[in-house]
């Protein structure tokens, strides 16, 4: 099974339950799939939930101490195991911030996450919203409230759904861990590599250095992407810094043909005197030589 | 604990040869039982498990464990709880034996007993 199959099965499930509004009623879906969902406040920090069968009845137990958005995700993740017929192969623990952190996970679990994200933020609902709104912190905050899903989940779904040239980038300790680009950005030939450091003076970089929760920056797209096509674009970035995890979330909007003023600092942080723009005229009077 | 080890231990406990088991288990061949005991055969049917359980003279609790083992291996610490803690009802043990975890799994007998109690509490009136 691949991601497209998981997404397709999620869309079939949503159609079967006639899901047309947000937030998606995950309890109705879980119950429809034969589960009784209960919360327990006795699960440890390293447990997001459990599923089991008792007297022929299937149960999903979610950690009542987790954020409600995480509990919704856990429910849909467990339903995904059932719908996709994939075994549960979690590691020895699933810390409470699992969904917000990036570490290697078994492919079965990743597919169940993809399924859960598709169910929580259905394509048919996010697609028009991604056309109507800018890719901004305000928009993501508004959509988190609307879909009752995590910021990461909303932002990555928005980037995937948008017809604009967008990318969503997550970095930890200043290094890019994960990026999602919209189809049109990929079609334009602009790709963002993971495993590299954040661009110097990007909003994310500035937020880390200043210890601020948010920052905004505009710069050349070539600072973010080594693709040749990036030279044609500028980038508007809004970044959120979550200091507890050393994590930054960058919302990037690419614009074509807009030249950004060059930075006064080179990549080593040293001052670089800029030459005046060429006009076709000499800047001195040659008759006075 | 896996199915093959469980059958081997049950045979040893009663000192039963495969030939004797074949006679006791009616139409099950000793070759089939031998492959099952070596872990070289897939999950047996419910009828086969019942016949073999009777042939191995399993207790009621052991028969339930045997049925679970035909589906999946059981964590060794949980197996010890199943075998030794007869004061815990099987209906309270079975849910945790079939549980899939999104997070930390118990690794000691103490952890399993705690999980059994926590799960039982979910259904307390």
mmCIF file of C-alpha atoms in Angstrom:
data_model
loop_
_atom_site.group_PDB
_atom_site.id
_atom_site.type_symbol
_atom_site.label_atom_id
_atom_site.label_comp_id
_atom_site.label_asym_id
_atom_site.label_seq_id
_atom_site.Cartn_x
_atom_site.Cartn_y
_atom_site.Cartn_z
ATOM 1 C CA UNK A 1 0.000 0.000 0.000
ATOM 2 C CA UNK A 2 1.197 3.507 -0.792
ATOM 3 C CA UNK A 3 0.132 7.009 0.265
ATOM 4 C CA UNK A 4 -2.262 7.451 -2.658
ATOM 5 C CA UNK A 5 -4.090 4.251 -1.720
ATOM 6 C CA UNK A 6 -4.363 5.379 1.901
ATOM 7 C CA UNK A 7 -5.734 8.763 0.774
ATOM 8 C CA UNK A 8 -8.180 7.096 -1.590
ATOM 9 C CA UNK A 9 -9.481 4.809 1.187
ATOM 10 C CA UNK A 10 -9.855 7.823 3.495
ATOM 11 C CA UNK A 11 -11.918 9.664 0.879
ATOM 12 C CA UNK A 12 -14.129 6.610 0.393
ATOM 13 C CA UNK A 13 -14.690 6.486 4.152
ATOM 14 C CA UNK A 14 -15.616 10.188 4.274
ATOM 15 C CA UNK A 15 -18.032 9.702 1.377
ATOM 16 C CA UNK A 16 -19.638 6.734 3.114
ATOM 17 C CA UNK A 17 -20.297 8.860 6.209
ATOM 18 C CA UNK A 18 -21.364 11.845 4.072
ATOM 19 C CA UNK A 19 -18.846 14.159 5.776
ATOM 20 C CA UNK A 20 -19.458 17.652 4.437
ATOM 21 C CA UNK A 21 -18.700 19.975 7.355
ATOM 22 C CA UNK A 22 -15.856 20.587 9.785
ATOM 23 C CA UNK A 23 -14.893 19.621 12.385
ATOM 24 C CA UNK A 24 -15.250 16.065 11.172
ATOM 25 C CA UNK A 25 -17.287 13.931 13.565
ATOM 26 C CA UNK A 26 -14.601 11.354 14.344
ATOM 27 C CA UNK A 27 -16.697 9.633 17.004
ATOM 28 C CA UNK A 28 -19.473 8.934 14.516
ATOM 29 C CA UNK A 29 -16.962 7.424 12.095
ATOM 30 C CA UNK A 30 -15.269 5.333 14.796
ATOM 31 C CA UNK A 31 -18.599 4.080 16.099
ATOM 32 C CA UNK A 32 -19.743 3.354 12.560
ATOM 33 C CA UNK A 33 -16.640 1.236 12.099
ATOM 34 C CA UNK A 34 -17.589 -0.813 15.146
ATOM 35 C CA UNK A 35 -15.555 0.900 17.869
ATOM 36 C CA UNK A 36 -16.552 2.189 21.269
ATOM 37 C CA UNK A 37 -14.309 5.159 22.121
ATOM 38 C CA UNK A 38 -13.399 5.924 25.713
ATOM 39 C CA UNK A 39 -10.997 8.280 27.408
ATOM 40 C CA UNK A 40 -8.706 7.335 30.249
ATOM 41 C CA UNK A 41 -6.688 9.725 32.369
ATOM 42 C CA UNK A 42 -4.632 6.811 33.674
ATOM 43 C CA UNK A 43 -2.530 6.350 30.553
ATOM 44 C CA UNK A 44 1.052 7.529 30.910
ATOM 45 C CA UNK A 45 2.700 10.391 29.028
ATOM 46 C CA UNK A 46 4.152 7.904 26.572
ATOM 47 C CA UNK A 47 0.793 6.423 25.632
ATOM 48 C CA UNK A 48 -1.534 8.122 23.162
ATOM 49 C CA UNK A 49 -4.047 5.288 23.115
ATOM 50 C CA UNK A 50 -4.874 1.606 22.867
ATOM 51 C CA UNK A 51 -7.254 -0.619 20.967
ATOM 52 C CA UNK A 52 -8.536 -3.988 22.094
ATOM 53 C CA UNK A 53 -11.493 -6.325 21.962
ATOM 54 C CA UNK A 54 -13.538 -7.257 25.022
ATOM 55 C CA UNK A 55 -16.455 -9.643 24.818
ATOM 56 C CA UNK A 56 -16.523 -9.220 21.041
ATOM 57 C CA UNK A 57 -16.660 -5.411 21.195
ATOM 58 C CA UNK A 58 -13.760 -3.335 19.800
ATOM 59 C CA UNK A 59 -12.592 -0.404 21.911
ATOM 60 C CA UNK A 60 -10.349 2.598 21.311
ATOM 61 C CA UNK A 61 -8.971 4.123 24.499
ATOM 62 C CA UNK A 62 -7.432 7.578 24.154
ATOM 63 C CA UNK A 63 -5.277 9.395 26.669
ATOM 64 C CA UNK A 64 -7.563 11.924 28.348
ATOM 65 C CA UNK A 65 -4.522 14.004 29.302
ATOM 66 C CA UNK A 66 -3.627 14.659 25.650
ATOM 67 C CA UNK A 67 -4.820 17.778 23.838
ATOM 68 C CA UNK A 68 -8.294 17.263 22.294
ATOM 69 C CA UNK A 69 -6.821 17.678 18.787
ATOM 70 C CA UNK A 70 -4.374 14.861 19.508
ATOM 71 C CA UNK A 71 -7.159 12.657 20.843
ATOM 72 C CA UNK A 72 -9.072 13.153 17.582
ATOM 73 C CA UNK A 73 -5.978 12.252 15.599
ATOM 74 C CA UNK A 74 -5.386 9.138 17.733
ATOM 75 C CA UNK A 75 -8.946 7.947 17.120
ATOM 76 C CA UNK A 76 -8.640 8.332 13.346
ATOM 77 C CA UNK A 77 -5.171 6.743 13.384
ATOM 78 C CA UNK A 78 -6.574 3.658 15.123
ATOM 79 C CA UNK A 79 -9.530 3.526 12.731
ATOM 80 C CA UNK A 80 -6.950 3.684 9.919
ATOM 81 C CA UNK A 81 -5.279 0.503 11.160
ATOM 82 C CA UNK A 82 -8.649 -1.226 10.924
ATOM 83 C CA UNK A 83 -9.744 0.233 7.556
ATOM 84 C CA UNK A 84 -6.356 -0.200 5.867
ATOM 85 C CA UNK A 85 -5.786 -3.621 7.438
ATOM 86 C CA UNK A 86 -2.341 -2.603 8.647
ATOM 87 C CA UNK A 87 -0.847 -4.025 11.849
ATOM 88 C CA UNK A 88 0.158 -1.708 14.661
ATOM 89 C CA UNK A 89 3.955 -1.503 14.700
ATOM 90 C CA UNK A 90 4.675 1.432 16.979
ATOM 91 C CA UNK A 91 8.006 1.679 18.671
ATOM 92 C CA UNK A 92 8.457 1.215 22.375
ATOM 93 C CA UNK A 93 6.870 4.549 23.101
ATOM 94 C CA UNK A 94 4.854 7.296 21.477
ATOM 95 C CA UNK A 95 5.598 10.489 23.377
ATOM 96 C CA UNK A 96 2.862 13.060 23.655
ATOM 97 C CA UNK A 97 4.574 15.319 21.118
ATOM 98 C CA UNK A 98 4.976 12.512 18.570
ATOM 99 C CA UNK A 99 2.807 14.136 15.957
ATOM 100 C CA UNK A 100 4.776 17.355 16.142
ATOM 101 C CA UNK A 101 8.224 15.806 15.999
ATOM 102 C CA UNK A 102 10.107 14.176 13.179
ATOM 103 C CA UNK A 103 11.803 10.887 13.718
ATOM 104 C CA UNK A 104 11.896 7.681 11.750
ATOM 105 C CA UNK A 105 8.621 5.781 11.992
ATOM 106 C CA UNK A 106 7.459 2.483 10.482
ATOM 107 C CA UNK A 107 5.773 2.887 7.061
ATOM 108 C CA UNK A 108 2.534 1.331 8.368
ATOM 109 C CA UNK A 109 2.281 4.077 10.974
ATOM 110 C CA UNK A 110 3.070 6.816 8.454
ATOM 111 C CA UNK A 111 0.287 5.537 6.158
ATOM 112 C CA UNK A 112 -2.162 5.544 9.072
ATOM 113 C CA UNK A 113 -1.125 9.144 9.828
ATOM 114 C CA UNK A 114 -1.741 10.096 6.182
ATOM 115 C CA UNK A 115 -5.171 8.459 6.355
ATOM 116 C CA UNK A 116 -5.983 10.251 9.629
ATOM 117 C CA UNK A 117 -4.898 13.655 8.262
ATOM 118 C CA UNK A 118 -7.037 13.154 5.151
ATOM 119 C CA UNK A 119 -10.043 12.332 7.344
ATOM 120 C CA UNK A 120 -9.562 15.208 9.791
ATOM 121 C CA UNK A 121 -9.010 17.783 7.057
ATOM 122 C CA UNK A 122 -10.906 16.521 4.012
ATOM 123 C CA UNK A 123 -9.607 17.631 0.637
ATOM 124 C CA UNK A 124 -13.035 18.897 -0.454
ATOM 125 C CA UNK A 125 -13.140 21.252 2.555
ATOM 126 C CA UNK A 126 -9.549 22.505 2.637
ATOM 127 C CA UNK A 127 -9.224 22.971 -1.147
ATOM 128 C CA UNK A 128 -11.579 25.996 -1.448
ATOM 129 C CA UNK A 129 -10.253 27.487 1.792
ATOM 130 C CA UNK A 130 -6.711 27.341 0.439
ATOM 131 C CA UNK A 131 -7.857 29.487 -2.494
ATOM 132 C CA UNK A 132 -9.712 31.984 -0.328
ATOM 133 C CA UNK A 133 -7.048 32.671 2.289
ATOM 134 C CA UNK A 134 -3.400 33.692 2.410
ATOM 135 C CA UNK A 135 -0.919 31.171 3.746
ATOM 136 C CA UNK A 136 -0.405 33.005 7.017
ATOM 137 C CA UNK A 137 -0.214 32.379 10.739
ATOM 138 C CA UNK A 138 -3.652 33.966 11.157
ATOM 139 C CA UNK A 139 -5.124 31.630 8.558
ATOM 140 C CA UNK A 140 -3.594 28.524 10.102
ATOM 141 C CA UNK A 141 -4.805 29.578 13.562
ATOM 142 C CA UNK A 142 -8.312 30.074 12.171
ATOM 143 C CA UNK A 143 -8.271 26.670 10.441
ATOM 144 C CA UNK A 144 -6.956 24.897 13.548
ATOM 145 C CA UNK A 145 -10.092 26.106 15.334
ATOM 146 C CA UNK A 146 -12.296 25.143 12.415
ATOM 147 C CA UNK A 147 -10.971 21.609 11.890
ATOM 148 C CA UNK A 148 -9.977 20.828 15.484
ATOM 149 C CA UNK A 149 -6.654 19.544 14.202
ATOM 150 C CA UNK A 150 -3.035 20.370 14.989
ATOM 151 C CA UNK A 151 -1.199 23.276 13.401
ATOM 152 C CA UNK A 152 1.188 20.922 11.650
ATOM 153 C CA UNK A 153 -1.646 18.867 10.221
ATOM 154 C CA UNK A 154 -3.557 21.952 9.010
ATOM 155 C CA UNK A 155 -0.529 23.703 7.512
ATOM 156 C CA UNK A 156 0.707 20.675 5.587
ATOM 157 C CA UNK A 157 -2.791 19.967 4.248
ATOM 158 C CA UNK A 158 -3.197 23.632 3.234
ATOM 159 C CA UNK A 159 0.115 23.582 1.361
ATOM 160 C CA UNK A 160 -0.808 20.379 -0.465
ATOM 161 C CA UNK A 161 -4.261 21.658 -1.409
ATOM 162 C CA UNK A 162 -3.347 25.150 -2.563
ATOM 163 C CA UNK A 163 -3.169 26.126 -6.231
ATOM 164 C CA UNK A 164 -0.656 28.847 -5.288
ATOM 165 C CA UNK A 165 3.084 28.365 -4.986
ATOM 166 C CA UNK A 166 3.448 27.539 -1.305
ATOM 167 C CA UNK A 167 5.619 25.476 0.956
ATOM 168 C CA UNK A 168 5.434 24.496 4.580
ATOM 169 C CA UNK A 169 8.752 23.857 6.284
ATOM 170 C CA UNK A 170 9.448 22.420 9.720
ATOM 171 C CA UNK A 171 12.917 22.773 11.210
ATOM 172 C CA UNK A 172 14.319 21.509 14.482
ATOM 173 C CA UNK A 173 17.388 23.063 16.071
ATOM 174 C CA UNK A 174 17.763 25.219 12.955
ATOM 175 C CA UNK A 175 17.863 22.277 10.534
ATOM 176 C CA UNK A 176 15.081 21.543 8.027
ATOM 177 C CA UNK A 177 13.367 18.264 8.905
ATOM 178 C CA UNK A 178 10.271 18.271 6.755
ATOM 179 C CA UNK A 179 8.788 20.263 3.906
ATOM 180 C CA UNK A 180 5.561 20.114 1.955
ATOM 181 C CA UNK A 181 5.325 22.011 -1.318
ATOM 182 C CA UNK A 182 2.175 22.764 -3.273
ATOM 183 C CA UNK A 183 1.818 21.067 -6.615
ATOM 184 C CA UNK A 184 2.269 24.329 -8.521
ATOM 185 C CA UNK A 185 5.549 25.018 -6.716
ATOM 186 C CA UNK A 186 6.805 21.555 -7.612
ATOM 187 C CA UNK A 187 5.615 22.046 -11.185
ATOM 188 C CA UNK A 188 7.621 25.294 -11.245
ATOM 189 C CA UNK A 189 10.696 23.242 -10.404
ATOM 190 C CA UNK A 190 11.304 24.676 -6.941
ATOM 191 C CA UNK A 191 12.217 22.133 -4.281
ATOM 192 C CA UNK A 192 13.309 22.559 -0.679
ATOM 193 C CA UNK A 193 15.838 20.133 0.670
ATOM 194 C CA UNK A 194 15.663 18.595 4.112
ATOM 195 C CA UNK A 195 18.679 18.100 6.339
ATOM 196 C CA UNK A 196 20.121 21.551 5.586
ATOM 197 C CA UNK A 197 20.249 24.577 7.869
ATOM 198 C CA UNK A 198 17.627 27.325 7.708
ATOM 199 C CA UNK A 199 18.540 30.286 5.487
ATOM 200 C CA UNK A 200 20.379 33.002 7.355
ATOM 201 C CA UNK A 201 18.020 35.901 8.179
ATOM 202 C CA UNK A 202 14.919 33.910 7.261
ATOM 203 C CA UNK A 203 11.986 34.595 9.572
ATOM 204 C CA UNK A 204 12.547 31.238 11.290
ATOM 205 C CA UNK A 205 16.222 32.040 11.786
ATOM 206 C CA UNK A 206 15.410 35.495 13.156
ATOM 207 C CA UNK A 207 12.774 34.080 15.538
ATOM 208 C CA UNK A 208 15.292 31.595 16.957
ATOM 209 C CA UNK A 209 17.996 34.226 17.386
ATOM 210 C CA UNK A 210 15.649 36.727 19.023
ATOM 211 C CA UNK A 211 13.693 34.094 21.021
ATOM 212 C CA UNK A 212 10.453 35.450 19.534
ATOM 213 C CA UNK A 213 7.318 33.359 18.970
ATOM 214 C CA UNK A 214 6.718 34.708 15.480
ATOM 215 C CA UNK A 215 8.630 36.539 12.750
ATOM 216 C CA UNK A 216 8.089 37.669 9.167
ATOM 217 C CA UNK A 217 10.663 38.059 6.377
ATOM 218 C CA UNK A 218 10.887 38.552 2.628
ATOM 219 C CA UNK A 219 13.861 37.268 0.666
ATOM 220 C CA UNK A 220 14.994 35.711 -2.578
ATOM 221 C CA UNK A 221 13.691 32.182 -3.108
ATOM 222 C CA UNK A 222 17.212 31.044 -3.936
ATOM 223 C CA UNK A 223 17.971 31.396 -0.211
ATOM 224 C CA UNK A 224 15.475 28.596 0.449
ATOM 225 C CA UNK A 225 15.973 26.430 -2.603
ATOM 226 C CA UNK A 226 18.997 25.374 -4.602
ATOM 227 C CA UNK A 227 16.821 24.641 -7.645
ATOM 228 C CA UNK A 228 17.738 26.785 -10.654
ATOM 229 C CA UNK A 229 14.069 27.753 -11.032
ATOM 230 C CA UNK A 230 14.145 29.403 -7.602
ATOM 231 C CA UNK A 231 16.052 32.379 -9.091
ATOM 232 C CA UNK A 232 12.780 33.557 -10.649
ATOM 233 C CA UNK A 233 10.978 33.859 -7.323
ATOM 234 C CA UNK A 234 10.906 35.813 -4.105
ATOM 235 C CA UNK A 235 9.525 34.398 -0.847
ATOM 236 C CA UNK A 236 7.292 35.854 1.820
ATOM 237 C CA UNK A 237 7.726 33.891 5.041
ATOM 238 C CA UNK A 238 5.758 33.833 8.267
ATOM 239 C CA UNK A 239 7.373 31.711 10.960
ATOM 240 C CA UNK A 240 6.360 30.337 14.335
ATOM 241 C CA UNK A 241 9.020 29.379 16.862
ATOM 242 C CA UNK A 242 8.225 26.753 19.502
ATOM 243 C CA UNK A 243 11.163 27.112 21.838
ATOM 244 C CA UNK A 244 10.210 24.111 24.007
ATOM 245 C CA UNK A 245 11.001 21.802 21.083
ATOM 246 C CA UNK A 246 13.561 24.051 19.356
ATOM 247 C CA UNK A 247 11.181 23.870 16.411
ATOM 248 C CA UNK A 248 10.209 26.406 13.747
ATOM 249 C CA UNK A 249 7.264 26.233 11.373
ATOM 250 C CA UNK A 250 7.662 28.352 8.233
ATOM 251 C CA UNK A 251 4.811 29.274 5.911
ATOM 252 C CA UNK A 252 6.349 30.225 2.562
ATOM 253 C CA UNK A 253 4.564 32.002 -0.272
ATOM 254 C CA UNK A 254 6.522 32.266 -3.529
ATOM 255 C CA UNK A 255 6.006 35.137 -5.960
ATOM 256 C CA UNK A 256 7.409 35.162 -9.450
ATOM 257 C CA UNK A 257 9.341 38.062 -10.890
ATOM 258 C CA UNK A 258 9.556 40.089 -7.700
ATOM 259 C CA UNK A 259 13.145 41.036 -6.981
ATOM 260 C CA UNK A 260 13.942 41.366 -3.296
ATOM 261 C CA UNK A 261 16.515 43.880 -2.028
ATOM 262 C CA UNK A 262 19.742 42.045 -1.394
ATOM 263 C CA UNK A 263 20.750 41.469 2.147
ATOM 264 C CA UNK A 264 23.375 43.778 3.634
ATOM 265 C CA UNK A 265 24.903 40.729 5.232
ATOM 266 C CA UNK A 266 26.572 37.968 3.314
ATOM 267 C CA UNK A 267 26.129 34.323 4.413
ATOM 268 C CA UNK A 268 29.017 34.698 6.850
ATOM 269 C CA UNK A 269 27.216 37.540 8.554
ATOM 270 C CA UNK A 270 29.754 40.099 7.364
ATOM 271 C CA UNK A 271 28.751 43.493 6.032
ATOM 272 C CA UNK A 272 28.769 43.787 2.256
ATOM 273 C CA UNK A 273 28.684 47.220 0.639
ATOM 274 C CA UNK A 274 26.156 47.206 -2.192
ATOM 275 C CA UNK A 275 26.951 48.732 -5.579
ATOM 276 C CA UNK A 276 24.451 51.242 -6.935
ATOM 277 C CA UNK A 277 22.060 49.994 -9.584
ATOM 278 C CA UNK A 278 23.406 50.351 -13.136
ATOM 279 C CA UNK A 279 21.609 53.067 -15.107
ATOM 280 C CA UNK A 280 23.562 53.093 -18.407
ATOM 281 C CA UNK A 281 25.161 56.440 -17.495
ATOM 282 C CA UNK A 282 28.520 57.034 -15.902
ATOM 283 C CA UNK A 283 28.319 58.171 -12.322
ATOM 284 C CA UNK A 284 31.161 60.622 -12.773
ATOM 285 C CA UNK A 285 31.773 63.413 -15.264
ATOM 286 C CA UNK A 286 34.378 62.078 -17.715
ATOM 287 C CA UNK A 287 35.070 65.586 -19.068
ATOM 288 C CA UNK A 288 36.695 66.475 -15.725
ATOM 289 C CA UNK A 289 39.337 63.690 -15.837
ATOM 290 C CA UNK B 1 5.760 -17.310 24.421
ATOM 291 C CA UNK B 2 4.892 -18.780 21.038
ATOM 292 C CA UNK B 3 2.711 -21.666 19.956
ATOM 293 C CA UNK B 4 5.553 -24.103 19.341
ATOM 294 C CA UNK B 5 7.128 -23.515 22.767
ATOM 295 C CA UNK B 6 3.746 -23.802 24.461
ATOM 296 C CA UNK B 7 3.010 -27.186 22.856
ATOM 297 C CA UNK B 8 6.517 -28.450 23.628
ATOM 298 C CA UNK B 9 6.149 -27.492 27.302
ATOM 299 C CA UNK B 10 2.679 -29.041 27.545
ATOM 300 C CA UNK B 11 4.041 -32.314 26.056
ATOM 301 C CA UNK B 12 6.977 -32.307 28.451
ATOM 302 C CA UNK B 13 4.697 -31.641 31.404
ATOM 303 C CA UNK B 14 2.667 -34.790 30.647
ATOM 304 C CA UNK B 15 5.562 -36.676 29.035
ATOM 305 C CA UNK B 16 3.511 -37.252 25.899
ATOM 306 C CA UNK B 17 5.071 -38.577 22.680
ATOM 307 C CA UNK B 18 3.738 -37.480 19.292
ATOM 308 C CA UNK B 19 2.404 -41.022 18.740
ATOM 309 C CA UNK B 20 0.400 -40.849 21.967
ATOM 310 C CA UNK B 21 -0.866 -37.399 21.048
ATOM 311 C CA UNK B 22 -1.944 -38.718 17.650
ATOM 312 C CA UNK B 23 -4.016 -41.429 19.306
ATOM 313 C CA UNK B 24 -5.575 -38.993 21.758
ATOM 314 C CA UNK B 25 -6.271 -36.303 19.165
ATOM 315 C CA UNK B 26 -8.388 -38.572 16.992
ATOM 316 C CA UNK B 27 -7.827 -37.749 13.337
ATOM 317 C CA UNK B 28 -4.772 -35.463 13.758
ATOM 318 C CA UNK B 29 -1.623 -37.069 12.350
ATOM 319 C CA UNK B 30 1.534 -37.117 14.448
ATOM 320 C CA UNK B 31 3.354 -35.474 11.498
ATOM 321 C CA UNK B 32 0.922 -32.545 11.598
ATOM 322 C CA UNK B 33 1.275 -32.216 15.384
ATOM 323 C CA UNK B 34 5.075 -32.436 15.024
ATOM 324 C CA UNK B 35 5.128 -29.609 12.430
ATOM 325 C CA UNK B 36 2.819 -27.522 14.601
ATOM 326 C CA UNK B 37 5.074 -28.062 17.614
ATOM 327 C CA UNK B 38 8.090 -27.049 15.539
ATOM 328 C CA UNK B 39 6.403 -23.850 14.414
ATOM 329 C CA UNK B 40 6.393 -25.076 10.824
ATOM 330 C CA UNK B 41 2.649 -24.906 10.296
ATOM 331 C CA UNK B 42 0.159 -22.044 10.101
ATOM 332 C CA UNK B 43 -2.557 -21.295 12.636
ATOM 333 C CA UNK B 44 -4.679 -24.404 13.354
ATOM 334 C CA UNK B 45 -8.487 -24.354 13.209
ATOM 335 C CA UNK B 46 -10.608 -23.966 16.345
ATOM 336 C CA UNK B 47 -11.576 -27.661 16.139
ATOM 337 C CA UNK B 48 -7.910 -28.709 15.957
ATOM 338 C CA UNK B 49 -7.017 -26.492 18.917
ATOM 339 C CA UNK B 50 -9.839 -28.072 20.914
ATOM 340 C CA UNK B 51 -8.758 -31.630 20.077
ATOM 341 C CA UNK B 52 -5.098 -30.947 20.721
ATOM 342 C CA UNK B 53 -5.867 -29.123 23.963
ATOM 343 C CA UNK B 54 -7.822 -32.128 25.203
ATOM 344 C CA UNK B 55 -4.994 -34.464 24.142
ATOM 345 C CA UNK B 56 -2.467 -32.325 26.040
ATOM 346 C CA UNK B 57 -4.754 -32.353 29.108
ATOM 347 C CA UNK B 58 -4.736 -28.547 29.299
ATOM 348 C CA UNK B 59 -6.568 -26.792 32.100
ATOM 349 C CA UNK B 60 -9.319 -24.359 31.154
ATOM 350 C CA UNK B 61 -6.920 -21.395 31.566
ATOM 351 C CA UNK B 62 -4.220 -23.138 29.524
ATOM 352 C CA UNK B 63 -6.747 -23.883 26.790
ATOM 353 C CA UNK B 64 -7.564 -20.144 26.565
ATOM 354 C CA UNK B 65 -3.863 -19.309 26.364
ATOM 355 C CA UNK B 66 -3.481 -21.984 23.663
ATOM 356 C CA UNK B 67 -6.282 -20.360 21.629
ATOM 357 C CA UNK B 68 -4.628 -16.948 21.894
ATOM 358 C CA UNK B 69 -1.251 -18.340 20.858
ATOM 359 C CA UNK B 70 -2.721 -19.663 17.610
ATOM 360 C CA UNK B 71 -3.288 -16.004 16.644
ATOM 361 C CA UNK B 72 -0.084 -14.344 17.898
ATOM 362 C CA UNK B 73 2.782 -14.853 20.362
ATOM 363 C CA UNK B 74 2.268 -13.569 23.906
ATOM 364 C CA UNK B 75 4.723 -11.360 25.778
ATOM 365 C CA UNK B 76 6.651 -13.562 28.245
ATOM 366 C CA UNK B 77 5.821 -11.373 31.252
ATOM 367 C CA UNK B 78 2.108 -11.429 30.389
ATOM 368 C CA UNK B 79 2.271 -15.200 29.913
ATOM 369 C CA UNK B 80 3.627 -15.535 33.447
ATOM 370 C CA UNK B 81 0.705 -13.451 34.727
ATOM 371 C CA UNK B 82 -1.731 -15.670 32.811
ATOM 372 C CA UNK B 83 -0.234 -18.840 34.253
ATOM 373 C CA UNK B 84 0.283 -17.691 37.834
ATOM 374 C CA UNK B 85 -2.459 -15.161 38.621
ATOM 375 C CA UNK B 86 -5.562 -17.325 38.750
ATOM 376 C CA UNK B 87 -7.173 -14.659 40.923
ATOM 377 C CA UNK B 88 -7.430 -12.450 37.827
ATOM 378 C CA UNK B 89 -10.411 -13.379 35.678
ATOM 379 C CA UNK B 90 -9.652 -14.407 32.099
ATOM 380 C CA UNK B 91 -12.168 -11.830 30.874
ATOM 381 C CA UNK B 92 -9.909 -9.152 32.357
ATOM 382 C CA UNK B 93 -6.714 -10.623 30.906
ATOM 383 C CA UNK B 94 -7.882 -11.250 27.353
ATOM 384 C CA UNK B 95 -8.369 -7.554 26.365
ATOM 385 C CA UNK B 96 -4.781 -6.636 27.249
ATOM 386 C CA UNK B 97 -3.474 -9.766 25.512
ATOM 387 C CA UNK B 98 -5.077 -8.632 22.246
ATOM 388 C CA UNK B 99 -4.354 -4.931 22.796
ATOM 389 C CA UNK B 100 -2.470 -2.831 20.253
ATOM 390 C CA UNK B 101 -0.608 0.068 21.746
ATOM 391 C CA UNK B 102 -0.102 3.572 20.479
ATOM 392 C CA UNK B 103 2.646 4.203 22.980
ATOM 393 C CA UNK B 104 4.516 2.428 25.741
ATOM 394 C CA UNK B 105 3.949 -1.320 26.141
ATOM 395 C CA UNK B 106 4.189 -3.139 29.482
ATOM 396 C CA UNK B 107 7.363 -5.174 29.850
ATOM 397 C CA UNK B 108 7.126 -6.592 33.372
ATOM 398 C CA UNK B 109 4.544 -8.703 35.194
ATOM 399 C CA UNK B 110 3.865 -5.731 37.470
ATOM 400 C CA UNK B 111 3.214 -3.451 34.463
ATOM 401 C CA UNK B 112 0.835 -5.987 32.933
ATOM 402 C CA UNK B 113 -1.129 -6.407 36.151
ATOM 403 C CA UNK B 114 -1.397 -2.624 36.427
ATOM 404 C CA UNK B 115 -2.667 -2.423 32.842
ATOM 405 C CA UNK B 116 -5.192 -5.192 33.496
ATOM 406 C CA UNK B 117 -6.499 -3.251 36.495
ATOM 407 C CA UNK B 118 -6.610 0.039 34.571
ATOM 408 C CA UNK B 119 -8.489 -1.562 31.712
ATOM 409 C CA UNK B 120 -10.894 -3.279 34.105
ATOM 410 C CA UNK B 121 -11.582 0.090 35.752
ATOM 411 C CA UNK B 122 -12.792 1.446 32.423
ATOM 412 C CA UNK B 123 -15.731 -0.906 32.653
ATOM 413 C CA UNK B 124 -16.437 -0.475 36.341
ATOM 414 C CA UNK B 125 -20.024 0.671 36.977
#
